[in-house]
mmCIF file of C-alpha atoms in Angstrom:
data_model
loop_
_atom_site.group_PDB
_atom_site.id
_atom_site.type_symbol
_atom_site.label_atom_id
_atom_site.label_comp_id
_atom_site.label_asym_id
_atom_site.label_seq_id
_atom_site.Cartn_x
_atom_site.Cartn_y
_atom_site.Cartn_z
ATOM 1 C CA UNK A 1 18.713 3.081 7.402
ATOM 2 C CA UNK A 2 17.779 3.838 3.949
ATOM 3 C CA UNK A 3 13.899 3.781 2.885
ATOM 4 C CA UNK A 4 13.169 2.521 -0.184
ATOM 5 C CA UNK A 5 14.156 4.189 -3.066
ATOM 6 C CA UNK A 6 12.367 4.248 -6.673
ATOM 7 C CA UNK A 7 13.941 5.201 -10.223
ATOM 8 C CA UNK A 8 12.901 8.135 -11.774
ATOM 9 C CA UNK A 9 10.761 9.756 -10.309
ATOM 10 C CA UNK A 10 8.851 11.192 -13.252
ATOM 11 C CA UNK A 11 8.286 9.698 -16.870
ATOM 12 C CA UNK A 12 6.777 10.700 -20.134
ATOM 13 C CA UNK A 13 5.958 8.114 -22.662
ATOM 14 C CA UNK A 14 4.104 7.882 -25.544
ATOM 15 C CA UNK A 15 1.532 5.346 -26.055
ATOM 16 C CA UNK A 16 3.414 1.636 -27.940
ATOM 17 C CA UNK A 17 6.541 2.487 -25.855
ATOM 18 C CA UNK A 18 7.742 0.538 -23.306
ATOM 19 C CA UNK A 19 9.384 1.374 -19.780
ATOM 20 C CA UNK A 20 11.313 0.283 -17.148
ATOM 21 C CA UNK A 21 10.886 1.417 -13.548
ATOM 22 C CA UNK A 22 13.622 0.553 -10.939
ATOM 23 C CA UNK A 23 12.840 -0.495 -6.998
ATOM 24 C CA UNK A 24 15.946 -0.899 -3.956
ATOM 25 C CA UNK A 25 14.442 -2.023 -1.429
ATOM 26 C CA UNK A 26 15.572 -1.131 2.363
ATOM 27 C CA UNK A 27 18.498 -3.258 3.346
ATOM 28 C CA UNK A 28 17.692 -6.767 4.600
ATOM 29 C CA UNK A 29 14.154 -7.026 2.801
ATOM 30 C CA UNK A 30 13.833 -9.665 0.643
ATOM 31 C CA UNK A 31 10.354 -9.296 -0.460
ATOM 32 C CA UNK A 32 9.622 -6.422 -3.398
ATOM 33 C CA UNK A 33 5.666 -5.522 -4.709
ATOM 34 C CA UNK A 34 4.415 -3.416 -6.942
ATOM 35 C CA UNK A 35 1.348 -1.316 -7.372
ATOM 36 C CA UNK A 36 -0.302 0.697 -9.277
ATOM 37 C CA UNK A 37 -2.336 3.946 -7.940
ATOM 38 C CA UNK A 38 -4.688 5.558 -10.287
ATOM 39 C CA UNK A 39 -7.541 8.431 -9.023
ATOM 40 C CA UNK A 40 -10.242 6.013 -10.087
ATOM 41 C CA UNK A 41 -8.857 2.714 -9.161
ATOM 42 C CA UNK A 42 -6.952 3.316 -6.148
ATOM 43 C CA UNK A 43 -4.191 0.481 -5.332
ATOM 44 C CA UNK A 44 -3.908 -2.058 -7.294
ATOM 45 C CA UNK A 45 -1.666 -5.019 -6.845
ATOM 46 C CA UNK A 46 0.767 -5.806 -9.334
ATOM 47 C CA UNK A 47 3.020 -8.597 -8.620
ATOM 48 C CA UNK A 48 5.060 -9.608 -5.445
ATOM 49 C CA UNK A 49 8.785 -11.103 -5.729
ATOM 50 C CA UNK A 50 10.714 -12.993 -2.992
ATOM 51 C CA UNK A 51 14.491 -14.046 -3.332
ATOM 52 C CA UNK A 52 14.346 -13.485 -7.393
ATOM 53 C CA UNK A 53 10.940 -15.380 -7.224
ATOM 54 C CA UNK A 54 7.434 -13.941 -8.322
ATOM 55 C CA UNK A 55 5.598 -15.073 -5.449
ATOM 56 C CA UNK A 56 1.992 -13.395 -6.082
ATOM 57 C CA UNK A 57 0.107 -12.116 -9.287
ATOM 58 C CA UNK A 58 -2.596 -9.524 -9.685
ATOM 59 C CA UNK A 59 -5.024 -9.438 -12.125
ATOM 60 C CA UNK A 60 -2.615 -6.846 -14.770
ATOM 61 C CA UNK A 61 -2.244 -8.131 -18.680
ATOM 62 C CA UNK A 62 0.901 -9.788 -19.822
ATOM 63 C CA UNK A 63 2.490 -6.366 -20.849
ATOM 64 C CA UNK A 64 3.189 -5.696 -17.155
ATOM 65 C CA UNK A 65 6.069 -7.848 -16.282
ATOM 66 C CA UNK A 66 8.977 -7.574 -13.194
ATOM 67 C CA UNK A 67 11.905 -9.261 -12.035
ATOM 68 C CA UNK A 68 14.377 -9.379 -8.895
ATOM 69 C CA UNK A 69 17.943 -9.560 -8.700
ATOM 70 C CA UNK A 70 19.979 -11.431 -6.225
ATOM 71 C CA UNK A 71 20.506 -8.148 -3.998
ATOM 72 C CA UNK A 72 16.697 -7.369 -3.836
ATOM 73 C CA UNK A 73 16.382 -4.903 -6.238
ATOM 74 C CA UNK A 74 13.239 -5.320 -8.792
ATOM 75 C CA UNK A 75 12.264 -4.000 -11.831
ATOM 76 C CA UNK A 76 9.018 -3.476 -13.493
ATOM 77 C CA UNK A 77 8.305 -3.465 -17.450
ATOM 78 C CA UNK A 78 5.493 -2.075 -18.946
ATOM 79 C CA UNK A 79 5.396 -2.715 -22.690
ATOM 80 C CA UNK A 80 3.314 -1.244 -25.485
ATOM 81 C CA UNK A 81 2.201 1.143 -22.745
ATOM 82 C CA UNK A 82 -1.758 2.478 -23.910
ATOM 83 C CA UNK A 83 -3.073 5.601 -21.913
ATOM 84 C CA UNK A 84 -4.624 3.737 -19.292
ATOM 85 C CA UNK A 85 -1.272 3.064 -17.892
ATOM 86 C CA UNK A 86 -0.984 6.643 -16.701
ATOM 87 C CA UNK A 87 -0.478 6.450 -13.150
ATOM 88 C CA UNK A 88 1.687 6.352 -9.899
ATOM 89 C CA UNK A 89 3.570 3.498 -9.899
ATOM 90 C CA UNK A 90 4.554 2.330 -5.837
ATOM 91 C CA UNK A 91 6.917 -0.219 -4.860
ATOM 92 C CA UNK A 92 7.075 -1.360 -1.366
ATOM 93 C CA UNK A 93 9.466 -3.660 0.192
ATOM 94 C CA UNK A 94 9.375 -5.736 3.727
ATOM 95 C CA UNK A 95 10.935 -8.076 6.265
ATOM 96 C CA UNK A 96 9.047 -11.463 5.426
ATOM 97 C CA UNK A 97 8.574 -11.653 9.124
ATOM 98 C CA UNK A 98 7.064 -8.522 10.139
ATOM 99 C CA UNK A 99 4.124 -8.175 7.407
ATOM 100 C CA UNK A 100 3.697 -4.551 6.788
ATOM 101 C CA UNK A 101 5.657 -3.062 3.647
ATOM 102 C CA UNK A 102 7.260 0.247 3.299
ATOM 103 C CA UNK A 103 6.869 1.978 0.404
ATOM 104 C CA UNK A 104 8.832 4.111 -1.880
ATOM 105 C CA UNK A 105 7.618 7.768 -3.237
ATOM 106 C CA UNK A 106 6.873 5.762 -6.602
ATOM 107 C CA UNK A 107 7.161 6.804 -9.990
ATOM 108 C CA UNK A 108 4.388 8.772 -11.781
ATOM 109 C CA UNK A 109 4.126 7.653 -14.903
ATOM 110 C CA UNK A 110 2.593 9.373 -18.107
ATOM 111 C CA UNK A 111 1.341 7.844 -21.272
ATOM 112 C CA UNK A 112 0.485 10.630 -24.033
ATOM 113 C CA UNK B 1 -11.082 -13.179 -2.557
ATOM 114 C CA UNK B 2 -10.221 -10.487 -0.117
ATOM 115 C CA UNK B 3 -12.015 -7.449 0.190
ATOM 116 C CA UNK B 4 -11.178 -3.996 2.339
ATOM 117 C CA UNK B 5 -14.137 -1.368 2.104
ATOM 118 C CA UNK B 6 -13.831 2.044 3.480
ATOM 119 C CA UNK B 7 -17.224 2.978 3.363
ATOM 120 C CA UNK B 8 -16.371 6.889 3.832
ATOM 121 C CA UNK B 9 -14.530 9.011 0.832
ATOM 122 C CA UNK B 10 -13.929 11.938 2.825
ATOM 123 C CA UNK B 11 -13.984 12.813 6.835
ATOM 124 C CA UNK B 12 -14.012 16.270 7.936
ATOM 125 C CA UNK B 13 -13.169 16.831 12.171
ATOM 126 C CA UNK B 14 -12.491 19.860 13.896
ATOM 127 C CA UNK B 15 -8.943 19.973 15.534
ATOM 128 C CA UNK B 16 -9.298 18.725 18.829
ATOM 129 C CA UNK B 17 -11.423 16.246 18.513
ATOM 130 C CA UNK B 18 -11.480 12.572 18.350
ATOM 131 C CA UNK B 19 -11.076 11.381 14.730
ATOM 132 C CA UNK B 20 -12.622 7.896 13.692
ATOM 133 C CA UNK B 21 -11.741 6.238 9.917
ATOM 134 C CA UNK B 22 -13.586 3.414 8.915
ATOM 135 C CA UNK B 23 -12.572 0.294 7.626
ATOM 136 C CA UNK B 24 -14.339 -3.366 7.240
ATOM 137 C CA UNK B 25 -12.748 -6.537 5.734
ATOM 138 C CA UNK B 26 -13.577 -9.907 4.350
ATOM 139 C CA UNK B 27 -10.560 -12.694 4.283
ATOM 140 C CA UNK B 28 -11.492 -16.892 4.231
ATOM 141 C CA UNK B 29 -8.958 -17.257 6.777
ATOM 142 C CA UNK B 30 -7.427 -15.340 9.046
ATOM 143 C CA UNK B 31 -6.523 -11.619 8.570
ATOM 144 C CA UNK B 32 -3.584 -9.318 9.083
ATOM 145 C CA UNK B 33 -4.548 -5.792 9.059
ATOM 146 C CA UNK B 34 -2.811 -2.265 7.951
ATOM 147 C CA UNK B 35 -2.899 1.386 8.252
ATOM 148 C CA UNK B 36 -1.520 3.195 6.033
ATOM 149 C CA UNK B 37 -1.162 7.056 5.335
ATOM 150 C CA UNK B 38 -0.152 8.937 2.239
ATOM 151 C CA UNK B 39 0.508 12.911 2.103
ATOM 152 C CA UNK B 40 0.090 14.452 -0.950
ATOM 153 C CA UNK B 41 3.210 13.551 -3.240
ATOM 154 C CA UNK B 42 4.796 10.858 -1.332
ATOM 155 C CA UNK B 43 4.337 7.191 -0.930
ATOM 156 C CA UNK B 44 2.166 5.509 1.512
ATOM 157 C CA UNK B 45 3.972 5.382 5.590
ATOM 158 C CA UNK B 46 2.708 2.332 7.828
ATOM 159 C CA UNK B 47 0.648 3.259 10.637
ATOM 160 C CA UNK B 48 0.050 0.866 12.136
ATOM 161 C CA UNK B 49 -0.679 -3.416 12.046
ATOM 162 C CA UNK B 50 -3.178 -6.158 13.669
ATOM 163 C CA UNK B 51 -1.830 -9.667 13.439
ATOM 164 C CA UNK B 52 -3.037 -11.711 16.873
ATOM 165 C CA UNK B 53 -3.187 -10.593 20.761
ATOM 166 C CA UNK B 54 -4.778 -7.561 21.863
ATOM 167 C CA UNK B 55 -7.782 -5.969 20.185
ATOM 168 C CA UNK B 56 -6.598 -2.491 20.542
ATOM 169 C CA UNK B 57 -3.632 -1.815 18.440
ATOM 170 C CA UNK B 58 -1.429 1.232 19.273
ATOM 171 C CA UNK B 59 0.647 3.320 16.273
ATOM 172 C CA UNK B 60 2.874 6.310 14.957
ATOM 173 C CA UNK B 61 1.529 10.076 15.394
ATOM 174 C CA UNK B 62 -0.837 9.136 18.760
ATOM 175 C CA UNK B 63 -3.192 6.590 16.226
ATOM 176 C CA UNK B 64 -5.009 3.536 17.102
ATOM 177 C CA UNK B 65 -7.265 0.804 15.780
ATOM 178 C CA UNK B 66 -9.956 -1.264 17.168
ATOM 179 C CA UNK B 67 -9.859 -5.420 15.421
ATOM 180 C CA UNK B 68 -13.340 -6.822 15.965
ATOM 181 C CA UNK B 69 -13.396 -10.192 14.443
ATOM 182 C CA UNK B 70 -17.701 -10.447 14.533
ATOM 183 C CA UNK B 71 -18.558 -7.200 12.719
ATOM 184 C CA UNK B 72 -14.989 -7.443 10.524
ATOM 185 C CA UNK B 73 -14.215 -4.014 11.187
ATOM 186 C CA UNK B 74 -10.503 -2.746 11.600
ATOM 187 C CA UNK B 75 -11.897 1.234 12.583
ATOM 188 C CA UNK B 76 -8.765 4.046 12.663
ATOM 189 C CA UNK B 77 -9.125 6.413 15.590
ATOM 190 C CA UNK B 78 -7.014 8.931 17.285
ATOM 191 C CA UNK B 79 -8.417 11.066 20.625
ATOM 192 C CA UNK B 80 -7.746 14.463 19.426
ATOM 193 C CA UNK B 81 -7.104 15.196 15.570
ATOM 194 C CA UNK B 82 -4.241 17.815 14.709
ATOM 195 C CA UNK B 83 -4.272 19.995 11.270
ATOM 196 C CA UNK B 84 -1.136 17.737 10.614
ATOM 197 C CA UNK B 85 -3.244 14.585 10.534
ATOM 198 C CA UNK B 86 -4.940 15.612 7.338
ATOM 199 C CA UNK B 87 -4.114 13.094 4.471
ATOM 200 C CA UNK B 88 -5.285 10.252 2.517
ATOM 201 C CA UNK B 89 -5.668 6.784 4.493
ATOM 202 C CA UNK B 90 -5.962 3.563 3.139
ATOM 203 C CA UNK B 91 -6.476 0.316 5.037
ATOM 204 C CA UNK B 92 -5.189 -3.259 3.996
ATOM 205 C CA UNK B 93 -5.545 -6.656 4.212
ATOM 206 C CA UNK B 94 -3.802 -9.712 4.103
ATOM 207 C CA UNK B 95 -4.436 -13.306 4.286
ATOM 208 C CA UNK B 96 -1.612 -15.871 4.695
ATOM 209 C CA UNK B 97 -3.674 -18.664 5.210
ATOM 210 C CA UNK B 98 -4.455 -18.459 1.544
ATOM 211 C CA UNK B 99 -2.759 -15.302 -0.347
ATOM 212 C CA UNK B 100 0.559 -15.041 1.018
ATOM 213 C CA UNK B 101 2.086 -12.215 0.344
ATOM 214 C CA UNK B 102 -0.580 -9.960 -1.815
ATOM 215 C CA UNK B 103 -2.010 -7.112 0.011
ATOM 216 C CA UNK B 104 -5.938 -5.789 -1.014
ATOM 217 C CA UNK B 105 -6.138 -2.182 -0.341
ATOM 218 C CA UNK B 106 -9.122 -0.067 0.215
ATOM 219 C CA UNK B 107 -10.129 3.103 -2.019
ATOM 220 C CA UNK B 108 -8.432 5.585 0.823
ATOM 221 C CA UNK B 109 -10.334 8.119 2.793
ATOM 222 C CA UNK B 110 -9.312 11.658 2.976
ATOM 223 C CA UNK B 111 -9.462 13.414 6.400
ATOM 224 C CA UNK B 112 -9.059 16.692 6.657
ATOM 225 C CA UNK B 113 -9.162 18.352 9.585
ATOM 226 C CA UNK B 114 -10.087 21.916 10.339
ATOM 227 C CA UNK B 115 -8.583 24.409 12.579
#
């Protein structure tokens, strides 16, 4: 089976851009979250989406948005992207039944 | 809130030995704990998961983890450490009785181990 796959792989912005990062999830798994990994703040939780549904919120501003279509897939937005958003952007999908996630290799993200 | 602390930033064993990676939690209700590892470059791979029954959880790659509800601890440990083992580990936590579905990760530890 397919792991979860994340779209592209590497990005260069510039800072009052926005961006669009793209999740599949493995077949069958309904529920998509995002994180974000940065050197000094480790993981953070993003958001958390179940059958097209955010489901879960982390503590992120307004300019960090996502969505999920009806076959799983998820996007996240990142608008007016400032420095700080520099970082490796992980998506992670699961069975709703089983608990742990599988992640993707994530998309590194740069803001110059 | 949840909490996951990994009190060490690095661990350094000799290969051979037994390898132990800390991990304490805090959850109101009851918690379902994670392993995960991340090489360099690549997402994070599940390890292995507590959710009820037997104490001693067995995983991938020869790992295993200790629950102990009265001193919150969810400890990583493995009986002899390979060179392949070094990587960055992170433990989780979630809480369904009041968080479904968001996961509070640790700040990773990075165990190396030494030939």
């Amino acid at each position: 089976k397919a792991g979860v796959t994340q779209t592209p792989r590497y990005l260069i912005k510039t800072r009052g851009q926005q961006v669009t990062l793209s999740c599949s999830p493995i077949s069958g798994h309904r529920s998509v979250s995002w994180y974000q990994q940065t050197p000094g703040q480790g993981l953070q939780f993003l958001f958390e989406y179940f059958s097209e549904t955010q489901r879960n919120k982390g503590n992120f501003p307004g300019r960090f948005s996502g969505r999920q279509f009806s076959n799983s897939r998820s996007e996240m937005n990142v608008s007016t992207l400032e420095l700080g958003d520099s970082a490796l952007y992980l998506c992670a999908s699961q069975w709703d039944s089983t608990y742990e996630q599988y992640f993707g290799p994530g998309t590194r993200l740069t803001v110059t | 809130a949840q909490s996951v602390a990994q009190p060490e930033d690095q661990v350094n064993v000799a290969e051979g030995n037994p390898l132990t990676v800390k991990c304490t939690y805090s959850v109101s209700g009851n918690p379902y704990l994670f392993w995960y590892v991340q090489y360099p470059n690549r997402g994070l791979q599940f390890l292995l998961k507590y959710i009820t029954g037997d104490n001693l959880v067995k995983g991938s790659y020869g790992f295993e983890a200790e629950f102990n509800k009265s001193q919150t601890s969810f400890h990583l440990k493995k009986p002899s450490a390979l060179v392949s083992d070094s990587a960055l580990y992170f433990c989780a936590v979630r809480d369904f009785n009041t968080n479904a579905g968001k996961s509070t990760f640790g700040d990773g530890t990075t165990l190396t181990v030494k030939p």
